[in-house]
Amino acid sequence: MKSFLTYLKLELQSYLIRLRWLSPIPVFAYLCIHANNYLTSYLAQIAPQLPNRWDLLFVVFGDQYYLYLGLGLLFIFLISDLLPESNLGQMKLLRLKSRKKWWLVKVCTLFILTLFFLLLLLSFVSVTAYITLPGTTGYSELAQFEPMFLNLDIRFFVKLQPPSPAIYFTQNFGLLLLGFFSFGLILLLVNLITDRYYLGLIAGFSILLVSYISVSLSGPPRWARFLPGVHLSYVQTIPFRYVPLWHSFLYWVILITATISIGLLVCKKRDFSALQDNTEK
């Protein structure tokens, strides 16, 4: 256990303390400014009701363009080089003396990086909301009269009694955390199997594309429920949830469990000593 935690600490230091983690700052700042202008300028022209701080969280963490074309692409870029291992990483594996522990350290590192990414975004949005919007404990007038403008279920306050804003946001945040973590695991698994950095990157971008297409389909068809996009956030382009919430959480748990298990099986059959430095490929 001590060796596991030591290796995990080294991995986090290696992947968190680096210049590429400065790249989210301008992206997050832009999303916050754009979403705030959407609430205070654009919606003010068509909806007289006032927004509050919760609304900015709902917009940034629920808009499909933000999630796929901004946050998703940025996240895949940030975690894309967790594998293949460098020569130094192979030396760490030899010292760890366990392929299972090595893979689980990679998985834990990815999860912590995913959580850090979303918490960093949350801090940017929270500060922006605190500065620019009024604060209330409940839903704003805008949310109650025009929920679909804020990525809320259109049936809220009419046919369905919504959970509190904090619970709703927590549910949506949990879906995003599990979803982005699953996308990262698929990227890791492809890199582990192929030992090619660019193939994992292509796989990550592809899963984002497939997810985005799945929420843009007309209908949508029943088979779209088996694609990840339907489960990534509380609502998608269709402004109501047509899949039970627990189905989405179960979907991610099954996908995460399957991906980790496949990774463990691949690790048992790989000859890591034969791998070359990924920088040489």
PDB file of C-alpha atoms in Angstrom:
ATOM      1  CA  MET A   1       0.000   0.000   0.000  1.00  0.00           C
ATOM      2  CA  LYS A   2       2.843   2.387   0.803  1.00  0.00           C
ATOM      3  CA  SER A   3       4.451   1.816  -2.587  1.00  0.00           C
ATOM      4  CA  PHE A   4       1.072   2.409  -4.270  1.00  0.00           C
ATOM      5  CA  LEU A   5       0.572   5.768  -2.525  1.00  0.00           C
ATOM      6  CA  THR A   6       4.164   6.803  -3.178  1.00  0.00           C
ATOM      7  CA  TYR A   7       3.832   6.075  -6.889  1.00  0.00           C
ATOM      8  CA  LEU A   8       0.460   7.858  -6.991  1.00  0.00           C
ATOM      9  CA  LYS A   9       2.045  10.924  -5.385  1.00  0.00           C
ATOM     10  CA  LEU A  10       4.834  10.908  -7.973  1.00  0.00           C
ATOM     11  CA  GLU A  11       2.334  10.588 -10.802  1.00  0.00           C
ATOM     12  CA  LEU A  12       0.242  13.498  -9.562  1.00  0.00           C
ATOM     13  CA  GLN A  13       3.307  15.679  -9.146  1.00  0.00           C
ATOM     14  CA  SER A  14       4.431  14.763 -12.635  1.00  0.00           C
ATOM     15  CA  TYR A  15       1.114  15.491 -14.356  1.00  0.00           C
ATOM     16  CA  LEU A  16      -0.250  18.399 -12.320  1.00  0.00           C
ATOM     17  CA  ILE A  17       2.839  20.579 -12.029  1.00  0.00           C
ATOM     18  CA  ARG A  18       3.220  21.411 -15.698  1.00  0.00           C
ATOM     19  CA  LEU A  19       2.636  24.333 -18.021  1.00  0.00           C
ATOM     20  CA  ARG A  20      -0.229  22.711 -19.927  1.00  0.00           C
ATOM     21  CA  TRP A  21      -2.466  23.131 -16.865  1.00  0.00           C
ATOM     22  CA  LEU A  22      -2.350  26.864 -17.522  1.00  0.00           C
ATOM     23  CA  SER A  23      -4.300  26.336 -20.744  1.00  0.00           C
ATOM     24  CA  PRO A  24      -7.698  25.954 -19.003  1.00  0.00           C
ATOM     25  CA  ILE A  25      -7.441  29.474 -17.556  1.00  0.00           C
ATOM     26  CA  PRO A  26      -8.263  31.437 -20.756  1.00  0.00           C
ATOM     27  CA  VAL A  27     -10.826  28.820 -21.820  1.00  0.00           C
ATOM     28  CA  PHE A  28     -12.636  28.888 -18.472  1.00  0.00           C
ATOM     29  CA  ALA A  29     -12.491  32.682 -18.367  1.00  0.00           C
ATOM     30  CA  TYR A  30     -14.015  32.898 -21.858  1.00  0.00           C
ATOM     31  CA  LEU A  31     -16.810  30.445 -21.009  1.00  0.00           C
ATOM     32  CA  CYS A  32     -17.660  32.364 -17.842  1.00  0.00           C
ATOM     33  CA  ILE A  33     -17.758  35.710 -19.655  1.00  0.00           C
ATOM     34  CA  HIS A  34     -19.766  34.284 -22.552  1.00  0.00           C
ATOM     35  CA  ALA A  35     -22.286  32.590 -20.251  1.00  0.00           C
ATOM     36  CA  ASN A  36     -22.620  35.693 -18.101  1.00  0.00           C
ATOM     37  CA  ASN A  37     -23.296  37.830 -21.181  1.00  0.00           C
ATOM     38  CA  TYR A  38     -25.868  35.257 -22.275  1.00  0.00           C
ATOM     39  CA  LEU A  39     -27.709  35.642 -18.973  1.00  0.00           C
ATOM     40  CA  THR A  40     -27.440  39.396 -18.487  1.00  0.00           C
ATOM     41  CA  SER A  41     -27.603  40.647 -22.085  1.00  0.00           C
ATOM     42  CA  TYR A  42     -29.130  38.137 -24.510  1.00  0.00           C
ATOM     43  CA  LEU A  43     -31.808  36.632 -22.248  1.00  0.00           C
ATOM     44  CA  ALA A  44     -32.655  40.037 -20.818  1.00  0.00           C
ATOM     45  CA  GLN A  45     -34.010  40.977 -24.248  1.00  0.00           C
ATOM     46  CA  ILE A  46     -36.433  38.049 -24.450  1.00  0.00           C
ATOM     47  CA  ALA A  47     -37.144  37.179 -20.801  1.00  0.00           C
ATOM     48  CA  PRO A  48     -37.732  39.900 -18.188  1.00  0.00           C
ATOM     49  CA  GLN A  49     -37.186  37.552 -15.241  1.00  0.00           C
ATOM     50  CA  LEU A  50     -33.957  37.981 -13.279  1.00  0.00           C
ATOM     51  CA  PRO A  51     -31.223  35.297 -13.085  1.00  0.00           C
ATOM     52  CA  ASN A  52     -29.175  34.426 -10.011  1.00  0.00           C
ATOM     53  CA  ARG A  53     -25.820  32.776  -9.310  1.00  0.00           C
ATOM     54  CA  TRP A  54     -27.131  29.243  -9.725  1.00  0.00           C
ATOM     55  CA  ASP A  55     -28.099  30.039 -13.302  1.00  0.00           C
ATOM     56  CA  LEU A  56     -24.509  30.641 -14.368  1.00  0.00           C
ATOM     57  CA  LEU A  57     -23.581  27.193 -13.009  1.00  0.00           C
ATOM     58  CA  PHE A  58     -26.481  25.608 -14.880  1.00  0.00           C
ATOM     59  CA  VAL A  59     -25.461  27.252 -18.146  1.00  0.00           C
ATOM     60  CA  VAL A  60     -21.720  26.494 -18.042  1.00  0.00           C
ATOM     61  CA  PHE A  61     -22.086  22.925 -16.799  1.00  0.00           C
ATOM     62  CA  GLY A  62     -25.048  22.081 -19.007  1.00  0.00           C
ATOM     63  CA  ASP A  63     -24.594  23.725 -22.389  1.00  0.00           C
ATOM     64  CA  GLN A  64     -23.780  21.061 -24.981  1.00  0.00           C
ATOM     65  CA  TYR A  65     -21.518  23.325 -27.027  1.00  0.00           C
ATOM     66  CA  TYR A  66     -19.493  24.174 -23.933  1.00  0.00           C
ATOM     67  CA  LEU A  67     -19.254  20.532 -22.869  1.00  0.00           C
ATOM     68  CA  TYR A  68     -18.159  19.071 -26.187  1.00  0.00           C
ATOM     69  CA  LEU A  69     -16.500  21.831 -28.209  1.00  0.00           C
ATOM     70  CA  GLY A  70     -14.802  23.507 -25.255  1.00  0.00           C
ATOM     71  CA  LEU A  71     -14.422  21.463 -22.095  1.00  0.00           C
ATOM     72  CA  GLY A  72     -14.333  18.008 -23.662  1.00  0.00           C
ATOM     73  CA  LEU A  73     -11.631  18.800 -26.218  1.00  0.00           C
ATOM     74  CA  LEU A  74      -9.559  20.614 -23.608  1.00  0.00           C
ATOM     75  CA  PHE A  75      -9.842  17.745 -21.134  1.00  0.00           C
ATOM     76  CA  ILE A  76      -8.771  15.139 -23.695  1.00  0.00           C
ATOM     77  CA  PHE A  77      -5.729  17.256 -24.538  1.00  0.00           C
ATOM     78  CA  LEU A  78      -4.753  17.645 -20.871  1.00  0.00           C
ATOM     79  CA  ILE A  79      -4.805  13.926 -20.035  1.00  0.00           C
ATOM     80  CA  SER A  80      -3.736  12.545 -23.420  1.00  0.00           C
ATOM     81  CA  ASP A  81      -0.133  11.742 -22.436  1.00  0.00           C
ATOM     82  CA  LEU A  82      -0.771   9.634 -19.321  1.00  0.00           C
ATOM     83  CA  LEU A  83       0.221   6.741 -21.557  1.00  0.00           C
ATOM     84  CA  PRO A  84       2.350   5.369 -23.199  1.00  0.00           C
ATOM     85  CA  GLU A  85       4.997   5.317 -20.503  1.00  0.00           C
ATOM     86  CA  SER A  86       8.331   6.977 -20.940  1.00  0.00           C
ATOM     87  CA  ASN A  87      11.553   5.195 -20.017  1.00  0.00           C
ATOM     88  CA  LEU A  88      11.317   6.802 -16.587  1.00  0.00           C
ATOM     89  CA  GLY A  89       7.786   5.502 -16.212  1.00  0.00           C
ATOM     90  CA  GLN A  90       8.941   1.990 -17.075  1.00  0.00           C
ATOM     91  CA  MET A  91      11.609   2.222 -14.395  1.00  0.00           C
ATOM     92  CA  LYS A  92       8.915   3.199 -11.882  1.00  0.00           C
ATOM     93  CA  LEU A  93       6.889   0.166 -12.969  1.00  0.00           C
ATOM     94  CA  LEU A  94       9.842  -2.116 -12.318  1.00  0.00           C
ATOM     95  CA  ARG A  95      10.254  -0.644  -8.836  1.00  0.00           C
ATOM     96  CA  LEU A  96       6.541  -1.000  -8.137  1.00  0.00           C
ATOM     97  CA  LYS A  97       6.786  -4.725  -9.045  1.00  0.00           C
ATOM     98  CA  SER A  98       3.081  -5.022  -9.806  1.00  0.00           C
ATOM     99  CA  ARG A  99       1.307  -4.439 -13.094  1.00  0.00           C
ATOM    100  CA  LYS A 100      -2.031  -4.376 -11.303  1.00  0.00           C
ATOM    101  CA  LYS A 101      -0.892  -1.601  -8.957  1.00  0.00           C
ATOM    102  CA  TRP A 102       0.642   0.289 -11.873  1.00  0.00           C
ATOM    103  CA  TRP A 103      -2.617   0.273 -13.831  1.00  0.00           C
ATOM    104  CA  LEU A 104      -4.691   1.207 -10.775  1.00  0.00           C
ATOM    105  CA  VAL A 105      -2.321   4.100 -10.070  1.00  0.00           C
ATOM    106  CA  LYS A 106      -2.914   5.324 -13.622  1.00  0.00           C
ATOM    107  CA  VAL A 107      -6.676   5.013 -13.098  1.00  0.00           C
ATOM    108  CA  CYS A 108      -6.553   6.886  -9.779  1.00  0.00           C
ATOM    109  CA  THR A 109      -4.360   9.571 -11.318  1.00  0.00           C
ATOM    110  CA  LEU A 110      -6.847  10.031 -14.132  1.00  0.00           C
ATOM    111  CA  PHE A 111      -9.767  10.285 -11.710  1.00  0.00           C
ATOM    112  CA  ILE A 112      -7.997  12.904  -9.585  1.00  0.00           C
ATOM    113  CA  LEU A 113      -7.054  14.905 -12.703  1.00  0.00           C
ATOM    114  CA  THR A 114     -10.679  14.745 -13.877  1.00  0.00           C
ATOM    115  CA  LEU A 115     -11.944  15.946 -10.512  1.00  0.00           C
ATOM    116  CA  PHE A 116      -9.316  18.700 -10.414  1.00  0.00           C
ATOM    117  CA  PHE A 117     -10.305  19.855 -13.907  1.00  0.00           C
ATOM    118  CA  LEU A 118     -13.995  20.165 -13.010  1.00  0.00           C
ATOM    119  CA  LEU A 119     -13.323  21.745  -9.601  1.00  0.00           C
ATOM    120  CA  LEU A 120     -11.065  24.292 -11.268  1.00  0.00           C
ATOM    121  CA  LEU A 121     -13.898  25.145 -13.654  1.00  0.00           C
ATOM    122  CA  LEU A 122     -16.312  25.315 -10.726  1.00  0.00           C
ATOM    123  CA  SER A 123     -14.077  27.811  -8.935  1.00  0.00           C
ATOM    124  CA  PHE A 124     -13.970  30.080 -12.010  1.00  0.00           C
ATOM    125  CA  VAL A 125     -17.736  29.950 -12.480  1.00  0.00           C
ATOM    126  CA  SER A 126     -18.450  30.470  -8.776  1.00  0.00           C
ATOM    127  CA  VAL A 127     -16.235  33.552  -8.548  1.00  0.00           C
ATOM    128  CA  THR A 128     -17.774  35.017 -11.709  1.00  0.00           C
ATOM    129  CA  ALA A 129     -21.298  34.346 -10.432  1.00  0.00           C
ATOM    130  CA  TYR A 130     -20.503  35.847  -7.024  1.00  0.00           C
ATOM    131  CA  ILE A 131     -19.211  39.042  -8.614  1.00  0.00           C
ATOM    132  CA  THR A 132     -21.812  39.566 -11.328  1.00  0.00           C
ATOM    133  CA  LEU A 133     -25.115  38.020 -10.201  1.00  0.00           C
ATOM    134  CA  PRO A 134     -27.383  38.212  -7.134  1.00  0.00           C
ATOM    135  CA  GLY A 135     -27.417  35.268  -4.782  1.00  0.00           C
ATOM    136  CA  THR A 136     -30.477  33.369  -3.544  1.00  0.00           C
ATOM    137  CA  THR A 137     -30.898  29.945  -2.001  1.00  0.00           C
ATOM    138  CA  GLY A 138     -33.589  28.790  -4.423  1.00  0.00           C
ATOM    139  CA  TYR A 139     -34.242  28.883  -8.148  1.00  0.00           C
ATOM    140  CA  SER A 140     -34.332  32.276  -9.842  1.00  0.00           C
ATOM    141  CA  GLU A 141     -37.406  33.781 -11.460  1.00  0.00           C
ATOM    142  CA  LEU A 142     -35.803  33.071 -14.824  1.00  0.00           C
ATOM    143  CA  ALA A 143     -35.358  29.382 -13.964  1.00  0.00           C
ATOM    144  CA  GLN A 144     -38.963  29.058 -12.861  1.00  0.00           C
ATOM    145  CA  PHE A 145     -40.432  30.737 -15.953  1.00  0.00           C
ATOM    146  CA  GLU A 146     -37.916  29.689 -18.646  1.00  0.00           C
ATOM    147  CA  PRO A 147     -36.081  26.553 -17.423  1.00  0.00           C
ATOM    148  CA  MET A 148     -35.045  25.419 -20.912  1.00  0.00           C
ATOM    149  CA  PHE A 149     -32.905  28.555 -21.343  1.00  0.00           C
ATOM    150  CA  LEU A 150     -30.777  27.374 -18.414  1.00  0.00           C
ATOM    151  CA  ASN A 151     -30.369  23.703 -19.372  1.00  0.00           C
ATOM    152  CA  LEU A 152     -33.041  22.662 -16.878  1.00  0.00           C
ATOM    153  CA  ASP A 153     -35.757  20.124 -17.570  1.00  0.00           C
ATOM    154  CA  ILE A 154     -38.611  21.985 -19.282  1.00  0.00           C
ATOM    155  CA  ARG A 155     -41.106  20.058 -17.138  1.00  0.00           C
ATOM    156  CA  PHE A 156     -39.711  21.570 -13.928  1.00  0.00           C
ATOM    157  CA  PHE A 157     -42.219  23.713 -12.000  1.00  0.00           C
ATOM    158  CA  VAL A 158     -45.050  22.519 -14.284  1.00  0.00           C
ATOM    159  CA  LYS A 159     -45.259  18.729 -14.220  1.00  0.00           C
ATOM    160  CA  LEU A 160     -42.261  17.918 -12.028  1.00  0.00           C
ATOM    161  CA  GLN A 161     -41.140  19.355  -8.738  1.00  0.00           C
ATOM    162  CA  PRO A 162     -37.383  19.878  -9.177  1.00  0.00           C
ATOM    163  CA  PRO A 163     -34.823  19.050  -6.525  1.00  0.00           C
ATOM    164  CA  SER A 164     -33.109  21.963  -4.816  1.00  0.00           C
ATOM    165  CA  PRO A 165     -30.588  23.848  -6.983  1.00  0.00           C
ATOM    166  CA  ALA A 166     -27.717  22.374  -4.974  1.00  0.00           C
ATOM    167  CA  ILE A 167     -28.948  18.802  -5.459  1.00  0.00           C
ATOM    168  CA  TYR A 168     -29.657  19.339  -9.138  1.00  0.00           C
ATOM    169  CA  PHE A 169     -26.204  20.776  -9.733  1.00  0.00           C
ATOM    170  CA  THR A 170     -24.572  17.972  -7.730  1.00  0.00           C
ATOM    171  CA  GLN A 171     -26.363  15.379  -9.850  1.00  0.00           C
ATOM    172  CA  ASN A 172     -25.245  17.051 -13.063  1.00  0.00           C
ATOM    173  CA  PHE A 173     -21.701  17.474 -11.746  1.00  0.00           C
ATOM    174  CA  GLY A 174     -21.600  13.771 -10.842  1.00  0.00           C
ATOM    175  CA  LEU A 175     -22.649  12.788 -14.369  1.00  0.00           C
ATOM    176  CA  LEU A 176     -19.954  15.009 -15.871  1.00  0.00           C
ATOM    177  CA  LEU A 177     -17.305  13.626 -13.521  1.00  0.00           C
ATOM    178  CA  LEU A 178     -18.117  10.012 -14.360  1.00  0.00           C
ATOM    179  CA  GLY A 179     -18.517  10.806 -18.061  1.00  0.00           C
ATOM    180  CA  PHE A 180     -15.223  12.640 -18.496  1.00  0.00           C
ATOM    181  CA  PHE A 181     -13.489   9.988 -16.387  1.00  0.00           C
ATOM    182  CA  SER A 182     -14.903   7.293 -18.688  1.00  0.00           C
ATOM    183  CA  PHE A 183     -13.715   9.165 -21.792  1.00  0.00           C
ATOM    184  CA  GLY A 184     -10.254   9.390 -20.256  1.00  0.00           C
ATOM    185  CA  LEU A 185     -10.259   5.673 -19.437  1.00  0.00           C
ATOM    186  CA  ILE A 186     -11.085   4.801 -23.045  1.00  0.00           C
ATOM    187  CA  LEU A 187      -8.172   6.974 -24.169  1.00  0.00           C
ATOM    188  CA  LEU A 188      -5.873   5.266 -21.643  1.00  0.00           C
ATOM    189  CA  LEU A 189      -6.994   1.821 -22.741  1.00  0.00           C
ATOM    190  CA  VAL A 190      -6.360   2.563 -26.416  1.00  0.00           C
ATOM    191  CA  ASN A 191      -2.904   3.902 -25.584  1.00  0.00           C
ATOM    192  CA  LEU A 192      -2.202   0.843 -23.438  1.00  0.00           C
ATOM    193  CA  ILE A 193      -3.203  -1.577 -26.192  1.00  0.00           C
ATOM    194  CA  THR A 194      -1.581   0.216 -29.133  1.00  0.00           C
ATOM    195  CA  ASP A 195       1.310   2.005 -27.402  1.00  0.00           C
ATOM    196  CA  ARG A 196       0.599   4.923 -29.736  1.00  0.00           C
ATOM    197  CA  TYR A 197      -0.062   8.348 -28.251  1.00  0.00           C
ATOM    198  CA  TYR A 198      -1.888   9.685 -31.294  1.00  0.00           C
ATOM    199  CA  LEU A 199      -4.286   6.718 -31.468  1.00  0.00           C
ATOM    200  CA  GLY A 200      -5.459   7.408 -27.926  1.00  0.00           C
ATOM    201  CA  LEU A 201      -5.917  11.056 -28.831  1.00  0.00           C
ATOM    202  CA  ILE A 202      -7.962  10.094 -31.896  1.00  0.00           C
ATOM    203  CA  ALA A 203     -10.045   7.719 -29.749  1.00  0.00           C
ATOM    204  CA  GLY A 204     -10.728  10.476 -27.238  1.00  0.00           C
ATOM    205  CA  PHE A 205     -11.812  12.951 -29.889  1.00  0.00           C
ATOM    206  CA  SER A 206     -13.891  10.260 -31.604  1.00  0.00           C
ATOM    207  CA  ILE A 207     -15.843   9.403 -28.455  1.00  0.00           C
ATOM    208  CA  LEU A 208     -16.586  13.105 -28.024  1.00  0.00           C
ATOM    209  CA  LEU A 209     -17.807  13.323 -31.627  1.00  0.00           C
ATOM    210  CA  VAL A 210     -20.009  10.240 -31.284  1.00  0.00           C
ATOM    211  CA  SER A 211     -21.441  11.590 -28.029  1.00  0.00           C
ATOM    212  CA  TYR A 212     -22.195  14.966 -29.551  1.00  0.00           C
ATOM    213  CA  ILE A 213     -23.888  13.382 -32.569  1.00  0.00           C
ATOM    214  CA  SER A 214     -25.967  11.130 -30.311  1.00  0.00           C
ATOM    215  CA  VAL A 215     -27.549  14.121 -28.525  1.00  0.00           C
ATOM    216  CA  SER A 216     -28.192  15.924 -31.815  1.00  0.00           C
ATOM    217  CA  LEU A 217     -30.227  13.183 -33.471  1.00  0.00           C
ATOM    218  CA  SER A 218     -33.878  13.885 -34.170  1.00  0.00           C
ATOM    219  CA  GLY A 219     -36.202  11.880 -31.988  1.00  0.00           C
ATOM    220  CA  PRO A 220     -33.850  10.595 -30.655  1.00  0.00           C
ATOM    221  CA  PRO A 221     -33.959   6.884 -31.667  1.00  0.00           C
ATOM    222  CA  ARG A 222     -34.069   4.317 -28.864  1.00  0.00           C
ATOM    223  CA  TRP A 223     -30.624   2.968 -29.698  1.00  0.00           C
ATOM    224  CA  ALA A 224     -29.129   6.386 -28.911  1.00  0.00           C
ATOM    225  CA  ARG A 225     -29.642   5.562 -25.227  1.00  0.00           C
ATOM    226  CA  PHE A 226     -26.726   3.156 -25.464  1.00  0.00           C
ATOM    227  CA  LEU A 227     -24.376   5.958 -26.538  1.00  0.00           C
ATOM    228  CA  PRO A 228     -22.536   8.040 -23.934  1.00  0.00           C
ATOM    229  CA  GLY A 229     -23.862  11.471 -24.922  1.00  0.00           C
ATOM    230  CA  VAL A 230     -27.337  10.790 -23.543  1.00  0.00           C
ATOM    231  CA  HIS A 231     -25.855  10.221 -20.085  1.00  0.00           C
ATOM    232  CA  LEU A 232     -23.225  12.979 -19.896  1.00  0.00           C
ATOM    233  CA  SER A 233     -25.482  15.700 -18.460  1.00  0.00           C
ATOM    234  CA  TYR A 234     -28.927  15.991 -16.911  1.00  0.00           C
ATOM    235  CA  VAL A 235     -30.507  17.255 -20.141  1.00  0.00           C
ATOM    236  CA  GLN A 236     -29.119  17.550 -23.649  1.00  0.00           C
ATOM    237  CA  THR A 237     -30.366  19.428 -26.724  1.00  0.00           C
ATOM    238  CA  ILE A 238     -33.824  17.980 -26.027  1.00  0.00           C
ATOM    239  CA  PRO A 239     -34.890  19.997 -22.966  1.00  0.00           C
ATOM    240  CA  PHE A 240     -36.125  17.129 -20.817  1.00  0.00           C
ATOM    241  CA  ARG A 241     -34.663  13.941 -19.370  1.00  0.00           C
ATOM    242  CA  TYR A 242     -36.163  10.882 -21.042  1.00  0.00           C
ATOM    243  CA  VAL A 243     -33.779   8.410 -19.382  1.00  0.00           C
ATOM    244  CA  PRO A 244     -34.074   7.787 -15.622  1.00  0.00           C
ATOM    245  CA  LEU A 245     -31.254   9.440 -13.745  1.00  0.00           C
ATOM    246  CA  TRP A 246     -30.134   6.226 -12.071  1.00  0.00           C
ATOM    247  CA  HIS A 247     -29.823   4.607 -15.526  1.00  0.00           C
ATOM    248  CA  SER A 248     -27.196   7.198 -16.433  1.00  0.00           C
ATOM    249  CA  PHE A 249     -25.183   6.653 -13.263  1.00  0.00           C
ATOM    250  CA  LEU A 250     -25.402   2.876 -13.766  1.00  0.00           C
ATOM    251  CA  TYR A 251     -24.306   3.320 -17.395  1.00  0.00           C
ATOM    252  CA  TRP A 252     -21.107   5.078 -16.327  1.00  0.00           C
ATOM    253  CA  VAL A 253     -20.388   2.608 -13.524  1.00  0.00           C
ATOM    254  CA  ILE A 254     -20.663  -0.325 -15.947  1.00  0.00           C
ATOM    255  CA  LEU A 255     -18.488   1.402 -18.564  1.00  0.00           C
ATOM    256  CA  ILE A 256     -15.848   2.365 -15.981  1.00  0.00           C
ATOM    257  CA  THR A 257     -15.779  -1.137 -14.477  1.00  0.00           C
ATOM    258  CA  ALA A 258     -15.496  -2.776 -17.893  1.00  0.00           C
ATOM    259  CA  THR A 259     -12.706  -0.445 -19.051  1.00  0.00           C
ATOM    260  CA  ILE A 260     -10.657  -0.891 -15.883  1.00  0.00           C
ATOM    261  CA  SER A 261     -11.101  -4.670 -16.028  1.00  0.00           C
ATOM    262  CA  ILE A 262     -10.009  -4.849 -19.669  1.00  0.00           C
ATOM    263  CA  GLY A 263      -6.992  -2.730 -18.779  1.00  0.00           C
ATOM    264  CA  LEU A 264      -6.017  -5.181 -16.043  1.00  0.00           C
ATOM    265  CA  LEU A 265      -6.227  -8.088 -18.498  1.00  0.00           C
ATOM    266  CA  VAL A 266      -4.120  -6.222 -21.071  1.00  0.00           C
ATOM    267  CA  CYS A 267      -1.495  -5.390 -18.433  1.00  0.00           C
ATOM    268  CA  LYS A 268      -0.999  -9.072 -17.622  1.00  0.00           C
ATOM    269  CA  LYS A 269      -0.108  -9.840 -21.242  1.00  0.00           C
ATOM    270  CA  ARG A 270       2.045  -6.818 -22.050  1.00  0.00           C
ATOM    271  CA  ASP A 271       5.837  -6.961 -22.110  1.00  0.00           C
ATOM    272  CA  PHE A 272       6.557  -3.499 -20.732  1.00  0.00           C
ATOM    273  CA  SER A 273      10.290  -4.005 -20.868  1.00  0.00           C
ATOM    274  CA  ALA A 274      10.036  -4.119 -24.644  1.00  0.00           C
ATOM    275  CA  LEU A 275       8.304  -0.795 -24.972  1.00  0.00           C
ATOM    276  CA  GLN A 276      10.164   2.143 -26.407  1.00  0.00           C
ATOM    277  CA  ASP A 277      10.018   5.689 -25.162  1.00  0.00           C
ATOM    278  CA  ASN A 278       6.811   7.215 -26.496  1.00  0.00           C
ATOM    279  CA  THR A 279       8.753  10.291 -27.500  1.00  0.00           C
ATOM    280  CA  GLU A 280      10.633   8.218 -30.029  1.00  0.00           C
ATOM    281  CA  LYS A 281       7.471   7.138 -31.852  1.00  0.00           C
TER     282      LYS A 281
END
